[in-house]
mmCIF file of C-alpha atoms in Angstrom:
data_model
loop_
_atom_site.group_PDB
_atom_site.id
_atom_site.type_symbol
_atom_site.label_atom_id
_atom_site.label_comp_id
_atom_site.label_asym_id
_atom_site.label_seq_id
_atom_site.Cartn_x
_atom_site.Cartn_y
_atom_site.Cartn_z
ATOM 1 C CA MET Z 1 0.000 0.000 0.000
ATOM 2 C CA SER Z 2 1.192 3.495 -0.669
ATOM 3 C CA THR Z 3 0.022 6.727 0.831
ATOM 4 C CA THR Z 4 0.240 10.448 0.398
ATOM 5 C CA ASP Z 5 0.274 13.255 2.941
ATOM 6 C CA ASN Z 6 -3.452 13.786 2.417
ATOM 7 C CA ALA Z 7 -4.767 10.436 3.633
ATOM 8 C CA VAL Z 8 -3.972 7.854 6.256
ATOM 9 C CA GLU Z 9 -5.385 4.367 5.806
ATOM 10 C CA PHE Z 10 -4.989 1.718 8.502
ATOM 11 C CA HIS Z 11 -4.416 -1.983 7.962
ATOM 12 C CA SER Z 12 -4.077 -4.368 10.894
ATOM 13 C CA LEU Z 13 -0.889 -6.373 11.193
ATOM 14 C CA ALA Z 14 -0.598 -9.676 13.017
ATOM 15 C CA ALA Z 15 1.559 -9.798 16.136
ATOM 16 C CA GLY Z 16 4.167 -11.918 14.405
ATOM 17 C CA THR Z 17 4.430 -9.884 11.234
ATOM 18 C CA SER Z 18 7.808 -10.377 9.600
ATOM 19 C CA GLY Z 19 7.170 -9.388 6.020
ATOM 20 C CA THR Z 20 9.476 -6.393 6.206
ATOM 21 C CA VAL Z 21 13.085 -6.340 7.301
ATOM 22 C CA MET Z 22 14.610 -3.289 8.906
ATOM 23 C CA SER Z 23 17.652 -1.809 7.281
ATOM 24 C CA THR Z 24 20.860 -2.076 9.278
ATOM 25 C CA GLY Z 25 21.963 1.385 8.281
ATOM 26 C CA ASP Z 26 23.287 0.968 4.770
ATOM 27 C CA ALA Z 27 19.991 2.163 3.285
ATOM 28 C CA LEU Z 28 20.359 5.468 5.092
ATOM 29 C CA THR Z 29 22.381 7.770 2.898
ATOM 30 C CA PRO Z 30 24.444 10.719 4.088
ATOM 31 C CA SER Z 31 23.041 14.218 3.967
ATOM 32 C CA PRO Z 32 23.444 16.043 0.675
ATOM 33 C CA PRO Z 33 26.475 18.335 0.457
ATOM 34 C CA GLY Z 34 25.854 21.563 2.275
ATOM 35 C CA ALA Z 35 22.979 20.199 4.297
ATOM 36 C CA GLY Z 36 24.882 20.902 7.501
ATOM 37 C CA SER Z 37 25.452 18.728 10.553
ATOM 38 C CA PHE Z 38 24.680 18.582 14.253
ATOM 39 C CA ASP Z 39 25.984 17.141 17.499
ATOM 40 C CA ALA Z 40 23.643 14.267 18.325
ATOM 41 C CA ILE Z 41 24.798 14.141 21.959
ATOM 42 C CA ALA Z 42 24.056 17.836 22.416
ATOM 43 C CA VAL Z 43 20.653 17.437 20.754
ATOM 44 C CA ARG Z 44 19.732 14.549 23.059
ATOM 45 C CA ALA Z 45 20.696 16.626 26.105
ATOM 46 C CA ARG Z 46 18.864 19.725 24.889
ATOM 47 C CA GLU Z 47 15.660 17.868 24.037
ATOM 48 C CA ALA Z 48 15.782 15.557 27.108
ATOM 49 C CA LEU Z 49 15.840 12.459 24.885
ATOM 50 C CA PRO Z 50 16.848 8.997 26.164
ATOM 51 C CA ALA Z 51 20.551 8.239 25.768
ATOM 52 C CA GLU Z 52 19.917 5.468 23.222
ATOM 53 C CA THR Z 53 17.826 7.721 20.961
ATOM 54 C CA VAL Z 54 18.833 7.897 17.301
ATOM 55 C CA VAL Z 55 18.670 11.512 16.095
ATOM 56 C CA ILE Z 56 18.004 11.541 12.351
ATOM 57 C CA VAL Z 57 17.010 15.190 11.805
ATOM 58 C CA ALA Z 58 17.878 18.137 14.044
ATOM 59 C CA ASP Z 59 17.523 21.868 13.377
ATOM 60 C CA GLY Z 60 16.592 21.049 9.782
ATOM 61 C CA HIS Z 61 19.752 19.043 9.117
ATOM 62 C CA SER Z 62 19.751 15.322 8.275
ATOM 63 C CA ALA Z 63 22.243 12.736 9.484
ATOM 64 C CA ALA Z 64 22.972 9.134 8.603
ATOM 65 C CA PRO Z 65 23.229 7.379 11.977
ATOM 66 C CA ARG Z 66 24.560 3.867 12.206
ATOM 67 C CA LEU Z 67 21.791 1.569 13.376
ATOM 68 C CA PRO Z 68 22.384 -1.704 15.213
ATOM 69 C CA ALA Z 69 22.065 -4.858 13.171
ATOM 70 C CA ASP Z 70 18.742 -6.688 13.099
ATOM 71 C CA VAL Z 71 16.680 -3.694 14.172
ATOM 72 C CA TRP Z 72 12.950 -4.329 13.814
ATOM 73 C CA GLY Z 73 11.906 -0.681 13.713
ATOM 74 C CA LEU Z 74 12.336 2.857 15.013
ATOM 75 C CA GLN Z 75 9.925 4.022 17.706
ATOM 76 C CA VAL Z 76 9.300 7.718 17.092
ATOM 77 C CA ILE Z 77 10.076 9.882 20.131
ATOM 78 C CA ALA Z 78 9.846 13.312 18.505
ATOM 79 C CA ALA Z 79 8.744 14.588 15.101
ATOM 80 C CA ASP Z 80 8.716 18.345 15.592
ATOM 81 C CA THR Z 81 8.060 20.771 12.806
ATOM 82 C CA ALA Z 82 9.370 24.318 12.815
ATOM 83 C CA ILE Z 83 6.854 27.034 13.652
ATOM 84 C CA ASP Z 84 7.840 28.994 10.558
ATOM 85 C CA GLY Z 85 7.330 27.065 7.330
ATOM 86 C CA GLY Z 86 6.354 23.771 8.933
ATOM 87 C CA GLN Z 87 9.637 22.091 7.933
ATOM 88 C CA LEU Z 88 10.832 19.099 9.931
ATOM 89 C CA ALA Z 89 13.073 20.436 12.708
ATOM 90 C CA LEU Z 90 13.583 17.308 14.831
ATOM 91 C CA PHE Z 91 13.091 13.628 14.096
ATOM 92 C CA ALA Z 92 14.309 11.184 16.728
ATOM 93 C CA ALA Z 93 13.514 7.559 17.465
ATOM 94 C CA LEU Z 94 14.471 4.588 19.609
ATOM 95 C CA PRO Z 95 15.690 1.421 17.842
ATOM 96 C CA LEU Z 96 13.614 -1.677 18.647
ATOM 97 C CA ALA Z 97 15.442 -4.988 18.399
ATOM 98 C CA ALA Z 98 12.237 -6.995 17.969
ATOM 99 C CA GLN Z 99 8.541 -6.392 17.455
ATOM 100 C CA PRO Z 100 7.154 -5.439 20.882
ATOM 101 C CA ASP Z 101 3.745 -6.256 22.267
ATOM 102 C CA ALA Z 102 1.324 -3.628 20.965
ATOM 103 C CA ARG Z 103 -0.650 -3.853 24.207
ATOM 104 C CA VAL Z 104 2.162 -2.080 26.087
ATOM 105 C CA HIS Z 105 2.876 0.404 23.289
ATOM 106 C CA ASP Z 106 -0.567 1.960 22.888
ATOM 107 C CA GLY Z 107 -0.366 5.054 20.678
ATOM 108 C CA ASP Z 108 3.301 4.538 19.760
ATOM 109 C CA ILE Z 109 4.410 5.109 16.167
ATOM 110 C CA VAL Z 110 7.089 2.966 14.556
ATOM 111 C CA VAL Z 111 8.989 3.528 11.301
ATOM 112 C CA ARG Z 112 10.373 0.525 9.439
ATOM 113 C CA LEU Z 113 12.867 0.806 6.588
ATOM 114 C CA ARG Z 114 13.318 -1.713 3.791
ATOM 115 C CA HIS Z 115 15.610 -1.843 0.803
ATOM 116 C CA GLY Z 116 13.507 -0.489 -2.024
ATOM 117 C CA ALA Z 117 12.024 -3.280 -4.098
ATOM 118 C CA THR Z 118 11.846 -0.945 -7.091
ATOM 119 C CA ALA Z 119 15.361 0.439 -6.700
ATOM 120 C CA PRO Z 120 18.177 -0.591 -9.057
ATOM 121 C CA ALA Z 121 20.005 -3.679 -7.851
ATOM 122 C CA ASP Z 122 23.303 -1.790 -7.634
ATOM 123 C CA SER Z 123 21.848 1.176 -5.702
ATOM 124 C CA PRO Z 124 21.274 0.873 -1.931
ATOM 125 C CA THR Z 125 20.319 4.543 -1.605
ATOM 126 C CA PHE Z 126 16.575 4.048 -2.095
ATOM 127 C CA THR Z 127 14.386 2.908 0.751
ATOM 128 C CA ASP Z 128 10.795 1.817 1.232
ATOM 129 C CA VAL Z 129 9.293 3.195 4.443
ATOM 130 C CA ASP Z 130 6.421 1.727 6.489
ATOM 131 C CA VAL Z 131 4.727 3.691 9.282
ATOM 132 C CA LEU Z 132 2.938 1.646 11.948
ATOM 133 C CA ILE Z 133 0.888 2.668 14.991
ATOM 134 C CA ALA Z 134 -0.136 0.591 18.007
ATOM 135 C CA ARG Z 135 -3.915 0.731 18.328
ATOM 136 C CA GLU Z 136 -6.411 -1.631 19.981
ATOM 137 C CA ASP Z 137 -3.729 -4.143 21.036
ATOM 138 C CA GLN Z 138 -2.253 -4.572 17.552
ATOM 139 C CA TRP Z 139 0.141 -2.882 15.151
ATOM 140 C CA ALA Z 140 -1.671 -1.164 12.291
ATOM 141 C CA LEU Z 141 -0.047 -0.072 9.047
ATOM 142 C CA ALA Z 142 -0.708 3.642 8.560
ATOM 143 C CA GLY Z 143 1.153 4.035 5.274
ATOM 144 C CA THR Z 144 3.968 2.938 2.968
ATOM 145 C CA TRP Z 145 6.279 5.157 0.909
ATOM 146 C CA THR Z 146 8.291 3.495 -1.874
ATOM 147 C CA GLY Z 147 11.556 4.533 -3.449
ATOM 148 C CA MET Z 148 12.499 7.115 -0.813
ATOM 149 C CA ASP Z 149 15.917 8.765 -0.696
ATOM 150 C CA ALA Z 150 17.676 10.338 2.310
ATOM 151 C CA GLU Z 151 14.843 12.839 2.667
ATOM 152 C CA TRP Z 152 12.351 10.155 3.765
ATOM 153 C CA PRO Z 153 11.840 11.731 7.237
ATOM 154 C CA GLN Z 154 10.541 14.929 5.603
ATOM 155 C CA ARG Z 155 8.253 12.901 3.312
ATOM 156 C CA ILE Z 156 6.572 10.987 6.126
ATOM 157 C CA ALA Z 157 6.568 13.833 8.676
ATOM 158 C CA ALA Z 158 3.062 15.108 7.866
ATOM 159 C CA THR Z 159 1.519 11.681 8.436
ATOM 160 C CA VAL Z 160 3.541 10.958 11.597
ATOM 161 C CA THR Z 161 2.689 14.307 13.178
ATOM 162 C CA ARG Z 162 -0.964 13.925 12.253
ATOM 163 C CA LEU Z 163 -1.036 10.549 14.006
ATOM 164 C CA MET Z 164 0.531 12.114 17.078
ATOM 165 C CA VAL Z 165 -2.002 14.939 17.073
ATOM 166 C CA CYS Z 166 -4.791 12.344 17.029
ATOM 167 C CA ASP Z 167 -3.565 11.402 20.510
ATOM 168 C CA THR Z 168 -5.140 14.592 21.876
ATOM 169 C CA SER Z 169 -8.705 13.316 21.520
ATOM 170 C CA PRO Z 170 -10.844 13.214 23.550
ATOM 171 C CA VAL Z 171 -10.310 16.301 25.694
ATOM 172 C CA ILE Z 172 -12.824 16.511 28.504
ATOM 173 C CA LYS Z 173 -13.438 19.602 30.601
ATOM 174 C CA SER Z 174 -13.627 19.454 34.390
ATOM 175 C CA PRO Z 175 -15.244 17.837 36.220
ATOM 176 C CA ALA Z 176 -13.978 14.820 34.285
ATOM 177 C CA PRO Z 177 -16.976 12.625 33.387
ATOM 178 C CA ALA Z 178 -14.851 9.851 31.915
ATOM 179 C CA ALA Z 179 -16.080 7.212 34.310
ATOM 180 C CA ALA Z 180 -19.709 8.186 33.877
ATOM 181 C CA ASN Z 181 -19.343 7.706 30.134
ATOM 182 C CA GLY Z 182 -17.508 4.394 30.558
ATOM 183 C CA ARG Z 183 -14.277 5.799 29.096
ATOM 184 C CA PHE Z 184 -10.846 5.108 30.500
ATOM 185 C CA GLY Z 185 -7.362 6.126 29.454
ATOM 186 C CA ALA Z 186 -4.273 4.214 28.399
ATOM 187 C CA LEU Z 187 -2.893 4.173 31.968
ATOM 188 C CA ARG Z 188 -5.759 2.083 33.301
ATOM 189 C CA GLU Z 189 -3.855 -1.214 33.035
ATOM 190 C CA LEU Z 190 -0.883 0.285 34.899
ATOM 191 C CA VAL Z 191 -3.190 1.278 37.749
ATOM 192 C CA ALA Z 192 -4.810 -2.162 37.785
ATOM 193 C CA ALA Z 193 -1.357 -3.782 37.905
ATOM 194 C CA GLY Z 194 -0.273 -1.604 40.833
ATOM 195 C CA LYS Z 195 2.385 0.256 38.843
ATOM 196 C CA LEU Z 196 0.508 3.557 39.240
ATOM 197 C CA ARG Z 197 -1.941 4.753 41.849
ATOM 198 C CA ASP Z 198 -5.287 6.302 41.139
ATOM 199 C CA GLY Z 199 -4.847 10.034 41.767
ATOM 200 C CA GLU Z 200 -1.049 9.812 41.602
ATOM 201 C CA LYS Z 201 0.918 12.877 40.515
ATOM 202 C CA LEU Z 202 2.905 12.861 37.256
ATOM 203 C CA VAL Z 203 5.432 15.499 36.223
ATOM 204 C CA CYS Z 204 7.257 16.491 33.053
ATOM 205 C CA ALA Z 205 9.917 19.121 32.398
ATOM 206 C CA ARG Z 206 9.988 21.260 29.293
ATOM 207 C CA PRO Z 207 13.406 20.760 27.641
ATOM 208 C CA GLY Z 208 15.731 23.733 27.818
ATOM 209 C CA THR Z 209 13.450 25.924 29.973
ATOM 210 C CA GLY Z 210 13.293 24.304 33.402
ATOM 211 C CA VAL Z 211 9.502 24.661 33.372
ATOM 212 C CA ARG Z 212 7.741 21.752 35.089
ATOM 213 C CA TYR Z 213 4.183 20.620 34.508
ATOM 214 C CA GLU Z 214 1.985 18.405 36.651
ATOM 215 C CA ALA Z 215 -0.893 16.044 36.000
ATOM 216 C CA HIS Z 216 -2.749 13.402 37.977
ATOM 217 C CA VAL Z 217 -3.795 9.883 37.033
ATOM 218 C CA ILE Z 218 -7.609 9.959 36.883
ATOM 219 C CA ASP Z 219 -9.726 7.216 35.302
ATOM 220 C CA GLY Z 220 -6.606 5.797 33.674
ATOM 221 C CA GLY Z 221 -5.889 9.078 31.874
ATOM 222 C CA LEU Z 222 -4.054 12.295 32.677
ATOM 223 C CA GLN Z 223 -5.894 15.244 34.182
ATOM 224 C CA LEU Z 224 -4.210 18.667 34.122
ATOM 225 C CA PRO Z 225 -4.669 21.187 36.958
ATOM 226 C CA ASP Z 226 -7.186 23.138 34.832
ATOM 227 C CA GLY Z 227 -9.436 20.067 34.680
ATOM 228 C CA ARG Z 228 -8.761 18.910 31.124
ATOM 229 C CA TRP Z 229 -8.521 15.129 30.839
ATOM 230 C CA PHE Z 230 -6.571 13.176 28.214
ATOM 231 C CA ALA Z 231 -6.749 9.487 27.444
ATOM 232 C CA ARG Z 232 -3.056 9.282 26.517
ATOM 233 C CA PRO Z 233 0.189 10.936 27.692
ATOM 234 C CA SER Z 234 1.021 12.467 24.292
ATOM 235 C CA GLY Z 235 -2.289 14.298 24.175
ATOM 236 C CA ALA Z 236 -1.543 16.006 27.488
ATOM 237 C CA LEU Z 237 1.863 17.076 26.171
ATOM 238 C CA THR Z 238 0.352 18.621 23.056
ATOM 239 C CA ALA Z 239 -2.114 20.556 25.202
ATOM 240 C CA LEU Z 240 0.817 22.031 27.130
ATOM 241 C CA GLY Z 241 2.452 23.376 23.971
ATOM 242 C CA TYR Z 242 4.770 20.514 23.029
ATOM 243 C CA ARG Z 243 4.529 19.982 19.310
ATOM 244 C CA HIS Z 244 4.846 16.293 18.497
ATOM 245 C CA GLN Z 245 6.527 14.314 21.256
ATOM 246 C CA ASN Z 246 5.836 10.856 22.632
ATOM 247 C CA GLY Z 247 4.380 11.563 26.061
ATOM 248 C CA TRP Z 248 5.255 8.129 27.432
ATOM 249 C CA HIS Z 249 8.906 9.180 27.509
ATOM 250 C CA TYR Z 250 8.357 12.674 28.969
ATOM 251 C CA TRP Z 251 5.806 12.141 31.750
ATOM 252 C CA CYS Z 252 7.356 10.692 34.907
ATOM 253 C CA ARG Z 253 6.024 9.374 38.194
ATOM 254 C CA ALA Z 254 6.521 12.243 40.664
ATOM 255 C CA ARG Z 255 7.514 10.070 43.619
ATOM 256 C CA ASP Z 256 10.550 8.533 41.924
ATOM 257 C CA GLY Z 257 11.039 10.234 38.546
ATOM 258 C CA VAL Z 258 10.585 7.018 36.518
ATOM 259 C CA PRO Z 259 9.200 7.691 32.999
ATOM 260 C CA LEU Z 260 5.912 6.106 32.006
ATOM 261 C CA SER Z 261 7.731 4.306 29.167
ATOM 262 C CA GLU Z 262 9.760 2.362 31.755
ATOM 263 C CA ILE Z 263 6.823 1.823 34.103
ATOM 264 C CA ARG Z 264 4.734 0.124 31.416
ATOM 265 C CA GLN Z 265 7.624 -2.229 30.550
ATOM 266 C CA ALA Z 266 8.275 -3.241 34.178
ATOM 267 C CA PRO Z 267 6.923 -6.591 35.374
ATOM 268 C CA PRO Z 268 3.828 -6.460 37.594
ATOM 269 C CA PRO Z 269 4.135 -6.756 41.385
ATOM 270 C CA ARG Z 270 4.884 -10.263 42.600
ATOM 271 C CA PHE Z 271 1.645 -10.785 44.510
ATOM 272 C CA PRO Z 272 -1.710 -10.003 42.881
ATOM 273 C CA TYR Z 273 -3.250 -8.955 46.195
ATOM 274 C CA ARG Z 274 -0.822 -6.009 46.403
ATOM 275 C CA ARG Z 275 -2.258 -4.431 43.276
ATOM 276 C CA GLU Z 276 -4.274 -1.268 43.647
ATOM 277 C CA PRO Z 277 -7.686 -2.575 44.743
ATOM 278 C CA HIS Z 278 -10.973 -1.606 43.187
ATOM 279 C CA LEU Z 279 -13.838 -0.612 45.425
ATOM 280 C CA LEU Z 280 -15.862 -3.536 44.117
ATOM 281 C CA GLY Z 281 -13.384 -5.962 45.669
ATOM 282 C CA MET Z 282 -13.662 -4.134 48.984
ATOM 283 C CA VAL Z 283 -17.438 -4.377 48.828
ATOM 284 C CA SER Z 284 -17.261 -8.067 47.895
ATOM 285 C CA ASP Z 285 -15.182 -9.034 50.946
ATOM 286 C CA GLY Z 286 -17.155 -6.845 53.345
ATOM 287 C CA THR Z 287 -14.531 -4.167 53.941
ATOM 288 C CA LEU Z 288 -17.098 -1.719 52.564
ATOM 289 C CA ARG Z 289 -20.853 -2.073 52.512
ATOM 290 C CA ALA Z 290 -23.230 -0.976 49.819
ATOM 291 C CA GLY Z 291 -24.893 2.144 51.189
ATOM 292 C CA ASP Z 292 -21.890 3.282 53.254
ATOM 293 C CA GLU Z 293 -21.743 7.072 53.355
ATOM 294 C CA LEU Z 294 -18.431 8.816 52.697
ATOM 295 C CA ARG Z 295 -17.588 12.413 53.441
ATOM 296 C CA PHE Z 296 -14.843 14.975 52.982
ATOM 297 C CA ALA Z 297 -14.793 18.660 53.890
ATOM 298 C CA GLN Z 298 -13.200 21.766 52.419
ATOM 299 C CA PRO Z 299 -13.149 23.961 55.552
ATOM 300 C CA ARG Z 300 -11.880 27.107 53.867
ATOM 301 C CA LYS Z 301 -14.757 26.987 51.427
ATOM 302 C CA GLY Z 302 -17.237 25.845 54.051
ATOM 303 C CA ILE Z 303 -18.273 22.877 51.904
ATOM 304 C CA VAL Z 304 -18.885 19.270 52.923
ATOM 305 C CA HIS Z 305 -19.112 16.688 50.156
ATOM 306 C CA THR Z 306 -20.754 13.290 50.552
ATOM 307 C CA ALA Z 307 -20.818 10.132 48.475
ATOM 308 C CA GLN Z 308 -22.526 6.784 48.739
ATOM 309 C CA VAL Z 309 -20.968 3.378 48.033
ATOM 310 C CA LEU Z 310 -22.998 1.417 45.487
ATOM 311 C CA THR Z 311 -23.244 -2.352 45.110
ATOM 312 C CA ASP Z 312 -21.074 -2.285 41.967
ATOM 313 C CA GLY Z 313 -18.245 -0.441 43.762
ATOM 314 C CA GLN Z 314 -18.951 2.958 42.294
ATOM 315 C CA LEU Z 315 -19.336 6.160 44.314
ATOM 316 C CA ARG Z 316 -22.427 8.276 43.793
ATOM 317 C CA LEU Z 317 -22.155 11.991 44.577
ATOM 318 C CA ASP Z 318 -24.900 14.336 45.721
ATOM 319 C CA ASP Z 319 -25.489 15.446 42.130
ATOM 320 C CA GLY Z 320 -26.264 11.860 41.099
ATOM 321 C CA SER Z 321 -23.075 11.285 39.085
ATOM 322 C CA CYS Z 322 -21.316 7.941 39.596
ATOM 323 C CA HIS Z 323 -17.556 7.378 39.614
ATOM 324 C CA PRO Z 324 -15.541 4.134 39.732
ATOM 325 C CA SER Z 325 -12.673 5.349 41.922
ATOM 326 C CA PRO Z 326 -12.100 7.612 44.939
ATOM 327 C CA ALA Z 327 -9.836 9.906 42.899
ATOM 328 C CA ALA Z 328 -12.420 10.362 40.151
ATOM 329 C CA ALA Z 329 -15.159 11.089 42.703
ATOM 330 C CA VAL Z 330 -13.122 13.583 44.715
ATOM 331 C CA ALA Z 331 -11.921 15.361 41.560
ATOM 332 C CA ALA Z 332 -15.480 15.680 40.299
ATOM 333 C CA ALA Z 333 -16.812 16.889 43.657
ATOM 334 C CA SER Z 334 -14.049 19.471 44.142
ATOM 335 C CA HIS Z 335 -13.909 20.527 40.462
ATOM 336 C CA GLY Z 336 -10.320 19.337 40.207
ATOM 337 C CA SER Z 337 -8.918 21.108 43.282
ATOM 338 C CA VAL Z 338 -8.486 17.767 45.145
ATOM 339 C CA THR Z 339 -7.146 14.639 43.435
ATOM 340 C CA GLU Z 340 -6.068 12.306 46.282
ATOM 341 C CA GLY Z 341 -9.197 10.302 46.964
ATOM 342 C CA TRP Z 342 -8.096 7.392 49.139
ATOM 343 C CA ARG Z 343 -6.867 9.570 52.014
ATOM 344 C CA THR Z 344 -9.541 12.244 51.587
ATOM 345 C CA TRP Z 345 -12.794 10.282 51.743
ATOM 346 C CA ARG Z 346 -13.818 9.076 55.244
ATOM 347 C CA ARG Z 347 -16.530 6.616 56.092
ATOM 348 C CA VAL Z 348 -19.065 8.432 58.250
ATOM 349 C CA ARG Z 349 -19.915 5.573 60.638
ATOM 350 C CA ASP Z 350 -16.343 5.098 61.924
ATOM 351 C CA ASN Z 351 -14.392 8.107 60.483
ATOM 352 C CA ARG Z 352 -11.861 5.783 58.815
ATOM 353 C CA THR Z 353 -10.294 6.865 55.547
ATOM 354 C CA LEU Z 354 -10.581 4.740 52.443
ATOM 355 C CA ALA Z 355 -6.792 4.335 52.614
ATOM 356 C CA GLU Z 356 -7.147 2.653 56.022
ATOM 357 C CA LEU Z 357 -9.911 0.433 54.709
ATOM 358 C CA ARG Z 358 -7.788 -0.376 51.663
ATOM 359 C CA ASP Z 359 -4.974 -1.581 53.932
ATOM 360 C CA GLU Z 360 -7.467 -3.795 55.791
ATOM 361 C CA HIS Z 361 -8.623 -5.199 52.434
ATOM 362 C CA ARG Z 362 -5.034 -5.927 51.397
ATOM 363 C CA ASN Z 363 -4.216 -7.633 54.708
ATOM 364 C CA ARG Z 364 -7.307 -9.771 54.401
ATOM 365 C CA ALA Z 365 -6.335 -10.765 50.852
ATOM 366 C CA ALA Z 366 -2.750 -11.507 51.934
ATOM 367 C CA LEU Z 367 -3.961 -13.741 54.754
ATOM 368 C CA SER Z 368 -6.277 -15.603 52.399
ATOM 369 C CA HIS Z 369 -3.413 -16.069 49.938
ATOM 370 C CA ALA Z 370 -1.090 -17.400 52.642
ATOM 371 C CA GLN Z 371 -3.677 -19.895 53.899
ATOM 372 C CA GLN Z 372 -4.206 -21.510 50.503
ATOM 373 C CA PRO Z 373 -2.914 -25.123 50.606
ATOM 374 C CA PRO Z 374 -0.112 -26.040 48.174
ATOM 375 C CA GLU Z 375 -1.125 -27.867 45.032
ATOM 376 C CA SER Z 376 -0.858 -31.613 45.449
ATOM 377 C CA PRO Z 377 0.694 -33.805 42.769
ATOM 378 C CA THR Z 378 -1.757 -35.330 40.331
ATOM 379 C CA SER Z 379 -1.845 -38.852 39.063
ATOM 380 C CA ASP Z 380 -0.469 -37.857 35.692
ATOM 381 C CA GLY Z 381 2.551 -36.227 37.307
ATOM 382 C CA ALA Z 382 1.693 -32.770 35.987
ATOM 383 C CA SER Z 383 2.435 -31.140 39.348
ATOM 384 C CA GLN Z 384 5.596 -33.149 39.977
ATOM 385 C CA GLU Z 385 7.519 -31.099 37.441
ATOM 386 C CA LEU Z 386 6.385 -27.882 39.121
ATOM 387 C CA LEU Z 387 7.484 -29.124 42.540
ATOM 388 C CA SER Z 388 10.874 -30.192 41.222
#
């Protein structure tokens, strides 16, 4: 399939796709004479790019970086266009040794280079370029450009940046009604796995300025202090004035500075019962009861907010809106001024915070896990191998 800058057509690719082979660097030609050069190390430092990033275009100049052998593709980290003229000012990517699981690369864009099938046999300077995007747990082919020369980054830039801009939708004004509409962001699985906490603070620094931005994890997305909610990290970056950067590599967990890109690759916690619990689980084991009334006060404003625990684990506010997590409920009730829900909501009948009740739920689950008898060997010897 071929594409132009005016249309993007998606085709699903199987997880084991191997029909294209990444170039090992010989298909990347040097910049034309007079095109200029740049210091890749300085560019990485200036733009806060990971150390292993391959910088292909910087400040309008193209380079011919040496890529490791057997590279599957290039994960796009930045594809910035200049404000004046819209020319490609920065194109940087991370080399991927093998095709990664699309489920942990949601929204990521990958460029794959192949020796041009239509190029002369004695000319390695022409390249076919495939652009892929991870969507709905699979890699989808967004476009193919055939017979490209060293200017291929400029040729595909319009499509790549348009795909990155698509990451900004939907944008929801405060109070975030994502849960009420059944919508959740790309961070939801990280929260469920215990890698992030609901209501947790994220930070990112604007390269070269020292300016820091904050967001909170709400409904599996990112909510900015002004109440806008984004399903994916890149969308929140674009809203803050970044042009076309991969937000997974810029947003970091505030408590330890670890980027989201590393958090999503980390293995889950060892014990399932230590994952961030859902209220439904707490209702199921009796830690909470359906009908329990919760309360939190904003003394300076003279406001007391209440919520009721429902049988499905949601929290219903006074205005009738329902929310699946303490952070979502407290953010909606306070119009975004409060985001930490577990330590803010208190159960009226005993004045215990949801955080205290959560710890009781975890201890109960841990005790149940510890009391489970070990699996006994079966007659067919299936368990014997496990025991050995």
